[in-house]
PDB file of C-alpha atoms and ligand atoms in Angstrom:
ATOM      1  CA  VAL A 153      62.310  67.614 111.841  1.00 91.00           C
ATOM      2  CA  LEU A 154      64.314  70.816 112.332  1.00 93.00           C
ATOM      3  CA  THR A 155      61.346  72.393 114.151  1.00 94.00           C
ATOM      4  CA  ARG A 156      61.007  69.366 116.381  1.00 94.00           C
ATOM      5  CA  LEU A 157      64.685  69.549 117.217  1.00 92.00           C
ATOM      6  CA  GLY A 158      64.205  73.151 118.342  1.00 92.00           C
ATOM      7  CA  PHE A 159      65.928  75.041 115.512  1.00 92.00           C
ATOM      8  CA  GLU A 160      64.531  78.557 115.845  1.00 92.00           C
ATOM      9  CA  THR A 161      64.720  79.322 112.125  1.00 94.00           C
ATOM     10  CA  ALA A 162      63.740  75.831 110.981  1.00 95.00           C
ATOM     11  CA  ALA A 163      61.484  76.839 108.064  1.00 95.00           C
ATOM     12  CA  LEU A 164      63.931  79.395 106.717  1.00 95.00           C
ATOM     13  CA  ASP A 165      66.880  77.010 107.111  1.00 96.00           C
ATOM     14  CA  ALA A 166      64.955  74.277 105.264  1.00 95.00           C
ATOM     15  CA  ARG A 167      64.058  76.618 102.399  1.00 94.00           C
ATOM     16  CA  LEU A 168      67.626  77.919 102.055  1.00 95.00           C
ATOM     17  CA  LEU A 169      69.179  74.457 102.128  1.00 97.00           C
ATOM     18  CA  THR A 170      66.610  72.957  99.760  1.00 96.00           C
ATOM     19  CA  GLY A 171      67.126  75.833  97.333  1.00 96.00           C
ATOM     20  CA  HIS A 172      70.895  75.385  97.565  1.00 96.00           C
ATOM     21  CA  ALA A 173      70.703  71.612  97.013  1.00 96.00           C
ATOM     22  CA  LEU A 174      68.446  72.036  93.999  1.00 96.00           C
ATOM     23  CA  GLY A 175      70.174  75.106  92.563  1.00 95.00           C
ATOM     24  CA  LEU A 176      66.990  77.214  92.898  1.00 95.00           C
ATOM     25  CA  ASP A 177      66.619  80.770  94.195  1.00 92.00           C
ATOM     26  CA  ALA A 178      63.838  81.656  96.668  1.00 90.00           C
ATOM     27  CA  LEU A 179      61.343  82.613  93.943  1.00 94.00           C
ATOM     28  CA  SER A 180      61.870  79.496  91.806  1.00 94.00           C
ATOM     29  CA  LEU A 181      61.635  77.352  94.909  1.00 93.00           C
ATOM     30  CA  ALA A 182      58.287  78.935  95.838  1.00 92.00           C
ATOM     31  CA  THR A 183      56.819  78.592  92.334  1.00 95.00           C
ATOM     32  CA  ARG A 184      57.895  74.959  92.018  1.00 93.00           C
ATOM     33  CA  GLU A 185      56.687  73.852  95.436  1.00 88.00           C
ATOM     34  CA  GLN A 186      54.379  71.202  93.951  1.00 92.00           C
ATOM     35  CA  ASP A 187      57.017  69.670  91.640  1.00 93.00           C
ATOM     36  CA  THR A 188      58.167  66.123  92.253  1.00 94.00           C
ATOM     37  CA  VAL A 189      61.779  65.925  93.375  1.00 93.00           C
ATOM     38  CA  ALA A 190      64.036  63.329  91.743  1.00 95.00           C
ATOM     39  CA  ASP A 191      65.597  60.778  94.100  1.00 96.00           C
ATOM     40  CA  ALA A 192      69.103  62.086  93.584  1.00 96.00           C
ATOM     41  CA  ASP A 193      67.971  65.652  94.380  1.00 95.00           C
ATOM     42  CA  ALA A 194      66.074  64.471  97.458  1.00 96.00           C
ATOM     43  CA  ALA A 195      69.220  62.707  98.651  1.00 97.00           C
ATOM     44  CA  ARG A 196      71.199  65.952  98.236  1.00 97.00           C
ATOM     45  CA  VAL A 197      68.600  67.869 100.268  1.00 96.00           C
ATOM     46  CA  ALA A 198      68.634  65.177 102.967  1.00 96.00           C
ATOM     47  CA  ASP A 199      72.404  65.333 103.124  1.00 97.00           C
ATOM     48  CA  LEU A 200      72.376  69.105 103.764  1.00 97.00           C
ATOM     49  CA  MET A 201      69.581  68.773 106.347  1.00 97.00           C
ATOM     50  CA  GLN A 202      71.631  66.134 108.127  1.00 96.00           C
ATOM     51  CA  ARG A 203      74.535  68.574 108.376  1.00 96.00           C
ATOM     52  CA  ARG A 204      72.226  71.268 109.757  1.00 96.00           C
ATOM     53  CA  MET A 205      70.892  68.801 112.330  1.00 95.00           C
ATOM     54  CA  GLY A 206      74.506  68.219 113.356  1.00 93.00           C
ATOM     55  CA  GLY A 207      74.744  71.911 114.283  1.00 92.00           C
ATOM     56  CA  GLU A 208      76.547  73.307 111.225  1.00 94.00           C
ATOM     57  CA  SER A 209      75.236  76.768 110.302  1.00 94.00           C
ATOM     58  CA  VAL A 210      73.355  77.352 107.057  1.00 96.00           C
ATOM     59  CA  ALA A 211      76.051  79.802 105.966  1.00 96.00           C
ATOM     60  CA  ARG A 212      78.788  77.181 106.439  1.00 96.00           C
ATOM     61  CA  ILE A 213      76.767  74.592 104.534  1.00 97.00           C
ATOM     62  CA  VAL A 214      76.085  76.872 101.560  1.00 96.00           C
ATOM     63  CA  GLY A 215      79.640  78.245 101.833  1.00 96.00           C
ATOM     64  CA  THR A 216      78.896  81.978 101.838  1.00 96.00           C
ATOM     65  CA  ARG A 217      77.688  84.638 104.217  1.00 96.00           C
ATOM     66  CA  GLU A 218      76.794  88.279 103.804  1.00 97.00           C
ATOM     67  CA  PHE A 219      78.701  90.893 105.809  1.00 98.00           C
ATOM     68  CA  TYR A 220      78.249  94.659 105.454  1.00 98.00           C
ATOM     69  CA  GLY A 221      76.037  93.950 102.425  1.00 98.00           C
ATOM     70  CA  LEU A 222      78.803  92.047 100.613  1.00 98.00           C
ATOM     71  CA  PRO A 223      79.176  88.309  99.892  1.00 98.00           C
ATOM     72  CA  PHE A 224      81.960  86.391 101.649  1.00 98.00           C
ATOM     73  CA  GLN A 225      83.083  82.872 100.905  1.00 98.00           C
ATOM     74  CA  LEU A 226      83.745  80.748 104.011  1.00 98.00           C
ATOM     75  CA  GLY A 227      86.175  77.894 104.540  1.00 96.00           C
ATOM     76  CA  PRO A 228      87.024  75.463 107.342  1.00 95.00           C
ATOM     77  CA  ALA A 229      89.845  77.815 108.440  1.00 97.00           C
ATOM     78  CA  THR A 230      87.754  81.004 108.589  1.00 97.00           C
ATOM     79  CA  LEU A 231      85.449  82.324 111.285  1.00 97.00           C
ATOM     80  CA  GLU A 232      81.951  82.988 110.041  1.00 97.00           C
ATOM     81  CA  PRO A 233      81.699  86.810 110.027  1.00 98.00           C
ATOM     82  CA  ARG A 234      79.224  88.119 112.616  1.00 96.00           C
ATOM     83  CA  PRO A 235      76.871  91.111 112.309  1.00 96.00           C
ATOM     84  CA  ASP A 236      78.378  92.476 115.576  1.00 96.00           C
ATOM     85  CA  THR A 237      81.608  93.152 113.700  1.00 98.00           C
ATOM     86  CA  GLU A 238      79.881  95.620 111.361  1.00 98.00           C
ATOM     87  CA  LEU A 239      80.200  98.249 114.128  1.00 98.00           C
ATOM     88  CA  LEU A 240      83.988  98.033 113.819  1.00 98.00           C
ATOM     89  CA  VAL A 241      83.683  98.699 110.071  1.00 98.00           C
ATOM     90  CA  ASP A 242      81.385 101.712 110.690  1.00 98.00           C
ATOM     91  CA  LEU A 243      83.966 103.186 113.092  1.00 98.00           C
ATOM     92  CA  ALA A 244      86.877 102.412 110.766  1.00 98.00           C
ATOM     93  CA  LEU A 245      85.186 104.188 107.853  1.00 98.00           C
ATOM     94  CA  LYS A 246      84.953 107.322 110.027  1.00 98.00           C
ATOM     95  CA  ALA A 247      88.505 106.993 111.381  1.00 98.00           C
ATOM     96  CA  LEU A 248      90.414 106.372 108.146  1.00 98.00           C
ATOM     97  CA  PRO A 249      91.812 109.615 106.645  1.00 98.00           C
ATOM     98  CA  GLN A 250      91.747 110.367 102.903  1.00 98.00           C
ATOM     99  CA  ASP A 251      94.083 107.949 101.052  1.00 98.00           C
ATOM    100  CA  GLY A 252      94.433 106.140 104.383  1.00 98.00           C
ATOM    101  CA  ARG A 253      96.432 102.989 104.886  1.00 98.00           C
ATOM    102  CA  LEU A 254      94.888 100.183 106.931  1.00 98.00           C
ATOM    103  CA  LEU A 255      96.315  97.122 108.694  1.00 98.00           C
ATOM    104  CA  ASP A 256      93.888  94.340 109.677  1.00 98.00           C
ATOM    105  CA  LEU A 257      95.276  91.663 112.019  1.00 98.00           C
ATOM    106  CA  GLY A 258      93.718  88.167 112.061  1.00 98.00           C
ATOM    107  CA  THR A 259      91.661  88.796 108.965  1.00 98.00           C
ATOM    108  CA  GLY A 260      89.862  85.428 108.539  1.00 98.00           C
ATOM    109  CA  THR A 261      87.560  85.827 105.521  1.00 98.00           C
ATOM    110  CA  GLY A 262      88.977  89.335 105.081  1.00 98.00           C
ATOM    111  CA  CYS A 263      85.547  90.730 105.932  1.00 98.00           C
ATOM    112  CA  ILE A 264      86.826  93.787 107.853  1.00 99.00           C
ATOM    113  CA  PRO A 265      89.370  95.244 105.384  1.00 99.00           C
ATOM    114  CA  ILE A 266      87.320  94.215 102.340  1.00 99.00           C
ATOM    115  CA  ALA A 267      84.181  95.949 103.662  1.00 98.00           C
ATOM    116  CA  ILE A 268      86.258  99.052 104.462  1.00 98.00           C
ATOM    117  CA  LEU A 269      88.050  99.225 101.111  1.00 98.00           C
ATOM    118  CA  ALA A 270      84.859  98.478  99.171  1.00 98.00           C
ATOM    119  CA  ASN A 271      83.406 101.640 100.700  1.00 98.00           C
ATOM    120  CA  ARG A 272      86.582 103.726 100.431  1.00 98.00           C
ATOM    121  CA  PRO A 273      88.116 103.640  96.920  1.00 98.00           C
ATOM    122  CA  ASP A 274      90.943 105.946  98.107  1.00 98.00           C
ATOM    123  CA  ALA A 275      92.153 103.531 100.807  1.00 98.00           C
ATOM    124  CA  THR A 276      94.674 100.670 100.659  1.00 98.00           C
ATOM    125  CA  GLY A 277      95.449  97.931 103.142  1.00 98.00           C
ATOM    126  CA  LEU A 278      97.392  94.958 104.398  1.00 98.00           C
ATOM    127  CA  ALA A 279      95.645  91.988 106.023  1.00 98.00           C
ATOM    128  CA  THR A 280      97.373  89.253 108.034  1.00 98.00           C
ATOM    129  CA  ASP A 281      96.505  85.893 109.514  1.00 98.00           C
ATOM    130  CA  LEU A 282      98.385  82.995 111.078  1.00 98.00           C
ATOM    131  CA  ASN A 283      96.419  80.520 108.979  1.00 98.00           C
ATOM    132  CA  SER A 284      97.427  80.246 105.308  1.00 98.00           C
ATOM    133  CA  ASP A 285      94.119  78.604 104.310  1.00 98.00           C
ATOM    134  CA  ALA A 286      92.232  81.578 105.730  1.00 98.00           C
ATOM    135  CA  LEU A 287      94.395  83.916 103.650  1.00 98.00           C
ATOM    136  CA  VAL A 288      93.540  81.974 100.478  1.00 98.00           C
ATOM    137  CA  VAL A 289      89.820  82.446 101.210  1.00 98.00           C
ATOM    138  CA  ALA A 290      90.392  86.124 102.074  1.00 98.00           C
ATOM    139  CA  GLY A 291      92.236  86.617  98.763  1.00 98.00           C
ATOM    140  CA  GLU A 292      89.321  85.132  96.847  1.00 98.00           C
ATOM    141  CA  ASN A 293      86.923  87.371  98.750  1.00 98.00           C
ATOM    142  CA  ALA A 294      89.010  90.430  97.875  1.00 98.00           C
ATOM    143  CA  THR A 295      88.768  89.509  94.193  1.00 98.00           C
ATOM    144  CA  ARG A 296      85.054  88.783  94.408  1.00 98.00           C
ATOM    145  CA  ASN A 297      84.452  92.186  96.010  1.00 98.00           C
ATOM    146  CA  ALA A 298      86.747  94.036  93.590  1.00 98.00           C
ATOM    147  CA  VAL A 299      89.328  95.315  96.092  1.00 98.00           C
ATOM    148  CA  ALA A 300      92.175  92.877  95.289  1.00 98.00           C
ATOM    149  CA  ASP A 301      94.252  95.625  93.657  1.00 98.00           C
ATOM    150  CA  ARG A 302      94.285  97.633  96.926  1.00 98.00           C
ATOM    151  CA  LEU A 303      94.566  94.889  99.546  1.00 98.00           C
ATOM    152  CA  THR A 304      97.623  92.709 100.115  1.00 98.00           C
ATOM    153  CA  PHE A 305      97.970  89.726 102.447  1.00 98.00           C
ATOM    154  CA  ALA A 306     100.756  88.479 104.690  1.00 98.00           C
ATOM    155  CA  LEU A 307     101.093  85.248 106.646  1.00 98.00           C
ATOM    156  CA  GLY A 308     102.368  85.313 110.230  1.00 98.00           C
ATOM    157  CA  SER A 309     101.617  85.847 113.888  1.00 98.00           C
ATOM    158  CA  TRP A 310     100.234  89.338 114.520  1.00 98.00           C
ATOM    159  CA  PHE A 311     102.949  91.895 113.614  1.00 97.00           C
ATOM    160  CA  GLU A 312     105.547  89.311 112.549  1.00 97.00           C
ATOM    161  CA  ALA A 313     103.833  89.335 109.170  1.00 94.00           C
ATOM    162  CA  VAL A 314     104.306  93.094 108.802  1.00 97.00           C
ATOM    163  CA  ARG A 315     107.459  94.817 107.531  1.00 92.00           C
ATOM    164  CA  SER A 316     108.540  98.111 109.040  1.00 85.00           C
ATOM    165  CA  GLU A 317     105.648 100.040 107.605  1.00 93.00           C
ATOM    166  CA  GLN A 318     103.277 102.576 109.114  1.00 96.00           C
ATOM    167  CA  PHE A 319      99.513 102.692 108.978  1.00 98.00           C
ATOM    168  CA  ASP A 320      96.822 105.259 109.727  1.00 98.00           C
ATOM    169  CA  LEU A 321      94.543 102.661 111.263  1.00 98.00           C
ATOM    170  CA  ILE A 322      94.963  99.175 112.739  1.00 98.00           C
ATOM    171  CA  THR A 323      91.848  97.012 113.038  1.00 98.00           C
ATOM    172  CA  SER A 324      91.443  93.578 114.584  1.00 98.00           C
ATOM    173  CA  ASN A 325      88.762  91.184 115.681  1.00 98.00           C
ATOM    174  CA  PRO A 326      91.147  88.789 117.442  1.00 98.00           C
ATOM    175  CA  PRO A 327      90.258  85.522 119.172  1.00 98.00           C
ATOM    176  CA  TYR A 328      88.930  86.663 122.563  1.00 98.00           C
ATOM    177  CA  ILE A 329      87.303  83.686 124.262  1.00 97.00           C
ATOM    178  CA  ALA A 330      89.098  82.360 127.365  1.00 97.00           C
ATOM    179  CA  SER A 331      90.503  78.877 126.574  1.00 96.00           C
ATOM    180  CA  ALA A 332      88.389  77.127 129.224  1.00 96.00           C
ATOM    181  CA  VAL A 333      85.193  78.772 127.952  1.00 97.00           C
ATOM    182  CA  VAL A 334      85.621  77.667 124.325  1.00 96.00           C
ATOM    183  CA  GLU A 335      84.367  74.167 125.145  1.00 94.00           C
ATOM    184  CA  THR A 336      81.159  75.591 126.626  1.00 96.00           C
ATOM    185  CA  LEU A 337      80.142  77.508 123.488  1.00 95.00           C
ATOM    186  CA  ALA A 338      77.181  76.462 121.318  1.00 91.00           C
ATOM    187  CA  PRO A 339      77.963  73.501 119.013  1.00 88.00           C
ATOM    188  CA  GLU A 340      77.464  75.752 115.973  1.00 88.00           C
ATOM    189  CA  VAL A 341      80.467  77.776 117.193  1.00 94.00           C
ATOM    190  CA  LYS A 342      82.773  75.352 119.019  1.00 94.00           C
ATOM    191  CA  ASP A 343      82.417  72.520 116.518  1.00 93.00           C
ATOM    192  CA  PHE A 344      82.610  74.557 113.315  1.00 94.00           C
ATOM    193  CA  ASP A 345      84.391  77.882 113.833  1.00 95.00           C
ATOM    194  CA  PRO A 346      88.155  77.175 113.908  1.00 95.00           C
ATOM    195  CA  ARG A 347      89.754  77.020 117.374  1.00 96.00           C
ATOM    196  CA  LEU A 348      92.490  79.435 116.265  1.00 96.00           C
ATOM    197  CA  ALA A 349      89.771  82.012 115.612  1.00 96.00           C
ATOM    198  CA  LEU A 350      88.195  81.643 119.063  1.00 97.00           C
ATOM    199  CA  ASP A 351      90.813  80.909 121.719  1.00 97.00           C
ATOM    200  CA  GLY A 352      92.282  84.086 123.214  1.00 97.00           C
ATOM    201  CA  GLY A 353      94.451  82.330 125.829  1.00 97.00           C
ATOM    202  CA  PRO A 354      93.841  81.684 129.545  1.00 97.00           C
ATOM    203  CA  ASP A 355      91.897  84.925 130.159  1.00 97.00           C
ATOM    204  CA  GLY A 356      90.906  85.663 126.539  1.00 98.00           C
ATOM    205  CA  LEU A 357      93.011  88.832 126.523  1.00 98.00           C
ATOM    206  CA  ALA A 358      96.369  87.591 125.171  1.00 98.00           C
ATOM    207  CA  PRO A 359      95.957  89.029 121.629  1.00 98.00           C
ATOM    208  CA  TYR A 360      95.026  92.491 123.001  1.00 98.00           C
ATOM    209  CA  ARG A 361      98.249  92.597 125.033  1.00 98.00           C
ATOM    210  CA  ILE A 362     100.306  91.908 121.898  1.00 98.00           C
ATOM    211  CA  ILE A 363      98.333  94.370 119.778  1.00 98.00           C
ATOM    212  CA  ALA A 364      98.525  97.132 122.412  1.00 98.00           C
ATOM    213  CA  GLN A 365     102.226  96.530 123.030  1.00 97.00           C
ATOM    214  CA  GLN A 366     103.278  96.557 119.378  1.00 97.00           C
ATOM    215  CA  SER A 367     100.809  98.776 117.510  1.00 97.00           C
ATOM    216  CA  GLY A 368     102.703 101.968 118.331  1.00 96.00           C
ATOM    217  CA  ARG A 369     105.615 101.006 116.072  1.00 95.00           C
ATOM    218  CA  PHE A 370     103.285 100.479 113.126  1.00 97.00           C
ATOM    219  CA  LEU A 371     101.078 103.562 113.500  1.00 97.00           C
ATOM    220  CA  VAL A 372     101.649 107.058 112.167  1.00 96.00           C
ATOM    221  CA  PRO A 373     101.657 109.675 114.968  1.00 94.00           C
ATOM    222  CA  GLY A 374      98.020 110.182 115.964  1.00 92.00           C
ATOM    223  CA  GLY A 375      97.042 106.888 114.303  1.00 97.00           C
ATOM    224  CA  GLN A 376      94.286 104.780 115.748  1.00 98.00           C
ATOM    225  CA  VAL A 377      93.549 101.202 116.799  1.00 98.00           C
ATOM    226  CA  LEU A 378      90.051  99.688 116.693  1.00 98.00           C
ATOM    227  CA  VAL A 379      89.604  96.224 118.221  1.00 98.00           C
ATOM    228  CA  GLU A 380      86.480  94.168 118.674  1.00 98.00           C
ATOM    229  CA  ILE A 381      86.028  92.845 122.231  1.00 98.00           C
ATOM    230  CA  GLY A 382      83.800  90.454 124.171  1.00 97.00           C
ATOM    231  CA  HIS A 383      80.903  92.213 125.932  1.00 97.00           C
ATOM    232  CA  ASP A 384      82.582  91.838 129.360  1.00 97.00           C
ATOM    233  CA  GLN A 385      86.123  92.845 128.322  1.00 98.00           C
ATOM    234  CA  GLY A 386      85.728  96.628 128.011  1.00 98.00           C
ATOM    235  CA  VAL A 387      87.365  97.589 131.313  1.00 98.00           C
ATOM    236  CA  ALA A 388      90.271  95.147 130.902  1.00 98.00           C
ATOM    237  CA  VAL A 389      91.044  96.082 127.285  1.00 98.00           C
ATOM    238  CA  VAL A 390      90.879  99.827 128.006  1.00 98.00           C
ATOM    239  CA  GLU A 391      93.388  99.274 130.818  1.00 98.00           C
ATOM    240  CA  ILE A 392      95.707  97.271 128.536  1.00 98.00           C
ATOM    241  CA  PHE A 393      95.811 100.095 125.969  1.00 98.00           C
ATOM    242  CA  ARG A 394      96.219 102.724 128.713  1.00 98.00           C
ATOM    243  CA  LEU A 395      99.212 100.838 130.131  1.00 97.00           C
ATOM    244  CA  HIS A 396     100.824 100.893 126.693  1.00 96.00           C
ATOM    245  CA  GLY A 397     100.551 104.679 126.427  1.00 95.00           C
ATOM    246  CA  PHE A 398      97.466 105.055 124.237  1.00 97.00           C
ATOM    247  CA  ALA A 399      95.173 108.073 124.746  1.00 96.00           C
ATOM    248  CA  ASP A 400      91.512 109.026 124.099  1.00 96.00           C
ATOM    249  CA  ILE A 401      90.453 105.433 124.685  1.00 98.00           C
ATOM    250  CA  ALA A 402      86.743 104.765 124.259  1.00 98.00           C
ATOM    251  CA  VAL A 403      84.431 101.750 124.359  1.00 98.00           C
ATOM    252  CA  HIS A 404      81.673 101.580 121.737  1.00 98.00           C
ATOM    253  CA  LYS A 405      78.448  99.631 122.226  1.00 98.00           C
ATOM    254  CA  ASP A 406      76.770  97.493 119.582  1.00 96.00           C
ATOM    255  CA  LEU A 407      73.069  97.626 118.622  1.00 93.00           C
ATOM    256  CA  ASN A 408      72.254  95.340 121.557  1.00 94.00           C
ATOM    257  CA  GLY A 409      73.771  97.882 123.966  1.00 96.00           C
ATOM    258  CA  LEU A 410      76.779  95.666 124.694  1.00 97.00           C
ATOM    259  CA  ASP A 411      80.421  96.774 124.774  1.00 98.00           C
ATOM    260  CA  ARG A 412      81.817  95.704 121.390  1.00 98.00           C
ATOM    261  CA  VAL A 413      84.717  97.855 120.142  1.00 98.00           C
ATOM    262  CA  VAL A 414      87.612  99.635 121.845  1.00 98.00           C
ATOM    263  CA  GLU A 415      89.123 102.674 120.154  1.00 98.00           C
ATOM    264  CA  ALA A 416      92.589 103.869 121.186  1.00 98.00           C
ATOM    265  CA  HIS A 417      94.783 106.677 119.826  1.00 97.00           C
ATOM    266  CA  HIS A 418      98.517 106.629 119.445  1.00 94.00           C
ATOM    267  CA  LEU A 419     100.032 109.725 121.031  1.00 82.00           C
ATOM    268  CA  LYS A 420     101.451 112.158 118.479  1.00 62.00           C
ATOM    269  CA  ASP A 421     104.896 112.465 120.118  1.00 58.00           C
ATOM    270  CA  LYS A 422     105.493 108.707 120.472  1.00 47.00           C
TER     271      LYS A 422
HETATM  272  C1  SAM B 729      87.813  86.010 115.747  1.00 84.16           C
HETATM  273  S1  SAM B 729      88.601  85.562 114.213  1.00 84.16           S
HETATM  274  C2  SAM B 729      88.203  87.014 113.251  1.00 84.16           C
HETATM  275  C3  SAM B 729      88.233  86.830 111.768  1.00 84.16           C
HETATM  276  C4  SAM B 729      87.734  88.046 110.983  1.00 84.16           C
HETATM  277  N1  SAM B 729      88.587  89.198 111.236  1.00 84.16           N
HETATM  278  C5  SAM B 729      86.295  88.352 111.344  1.00 84.16           C
HETATM  279  O1  SAM B 729      86.061  89.376 112.001  1.00 84.16           O
HETATM  280  O2  SAM B 729      85.411  87.582 110.962  1.00 84.16           O
HETATM  281  C6  SAM B 729      90.325  85.760 114.618  1.00 84.16           C
HETATM  282  C7  SAM B 729      91.304  85.526 113.481  1.00 84.16           C
HETATM  283  O3  SAM B 729      92.621  85.682 114.011  1.00 84.16           O
HETATM  284  C8  SAM B 729      93.459  84.701 113.451  1.00 84.16           C
HETATM  285  N2  SAM B 729      94.578  84.481 114.374  1.00 84.16           N
HETATM  286  C9  SAM B 729      94.629  83.735 115.507  1.00 84.16           C
HETATM  287  N3  SAM B 729      95.836  83.801 116.083  1.00 84.16           N
HETATM  288  C10 SAM B 729      96.581  84.628 115.296  1.00 84.16           C
HETATM  289  C11 SAM B 729      97.928  85.098 115.364  1.00 84.16           C
HETATM  290  N4  SAM B 729      98.747  84.718 116.340  1.00 84.16           N
HETATM  291  N5  SAM B 729      98.356  85.930 114.388  1.00 84.16           N
HETATM  292  C12 SAM B 729      97.527  86.325 113.390  1.00 84.16           C
HETATM  293  N6  SAM B 729      96.251  85.906 113.272  1.00 84.16           N
HETATM  294  C13 SAM B 729      95.774  85.062 114.217  1.00 84.16           C
HETATM  295  C14 SAM B 729      92.576  83.483 113.268  1.00 84.16           C
HETATM  296  O4  SAM B 729      93.095  82.593 112.302  1.00 84.16           O
HETATM  297  C15 SAM B 729      91.252  84.153 112.834  1.00 84.16           C
HETATM  298  O5  SAM B 729      91.185  84.294 111.443  1.00 84.16           O
END
């Protein structure tokens, strides 16, 4: 049925969901292919397939998704982490100095700071979000990935959640879709990723203006900002950071050759 409906990964989706419904890993599922399935189990499989047919992603249905090789629990309030965002983590790992202190704004599942701290035992961080349910999920992900002792969480809008503290690096993958465009996104995104995680205001750039305007106060001299962007936002976001006095601004491309991350440096004398 999934194939007929045009799901590109129909066979894989069906295997993953069947395995999840029956509590079987890929190998057990393959070796027990000829087994008869009890009615109650079949009903559970059908229920998950129904959700997939309604456009919900496999990761949302099974409740976890891998990011940077680590497992992340998802919830209704969290964006599903995307592979594109791994570039931001790669750049952050290079940018963070020894014993560096990181601030991640709009953390969702916590995938960005957790992936960074998991690879940098010397680093510590603070992660914020406007959604308290997202922060609960992020806290559980920090524990699951053994970084909870080095990552704290704060609830609030962008920098309102942060005390007067300074960081070596600020990261963010903010909502960056223009409000009017959100409705046109694929059902898997617009119907299941939370609106708060997608909608970046009338032109999709509102969060970058806030981040560029306020980051300076929260960065050590020479500190750096790394923000994920939409593929067509490079020029606009570079200009926003330039207007707010940042230097050495660069746009990094993802593996598909698309603009994906903007890097901006806080001037040393500011
Ligand atoms: C695009 S999602 C990114 C989530 C996660 N960092 C990731 O890369 O998967 C944007 C996140 O920003 C949060 N957010 C939206 N508006 C915010 C605000 N005013 N202050 C703080 N966080 C906000 C959303 O709740 C969401 O978790």
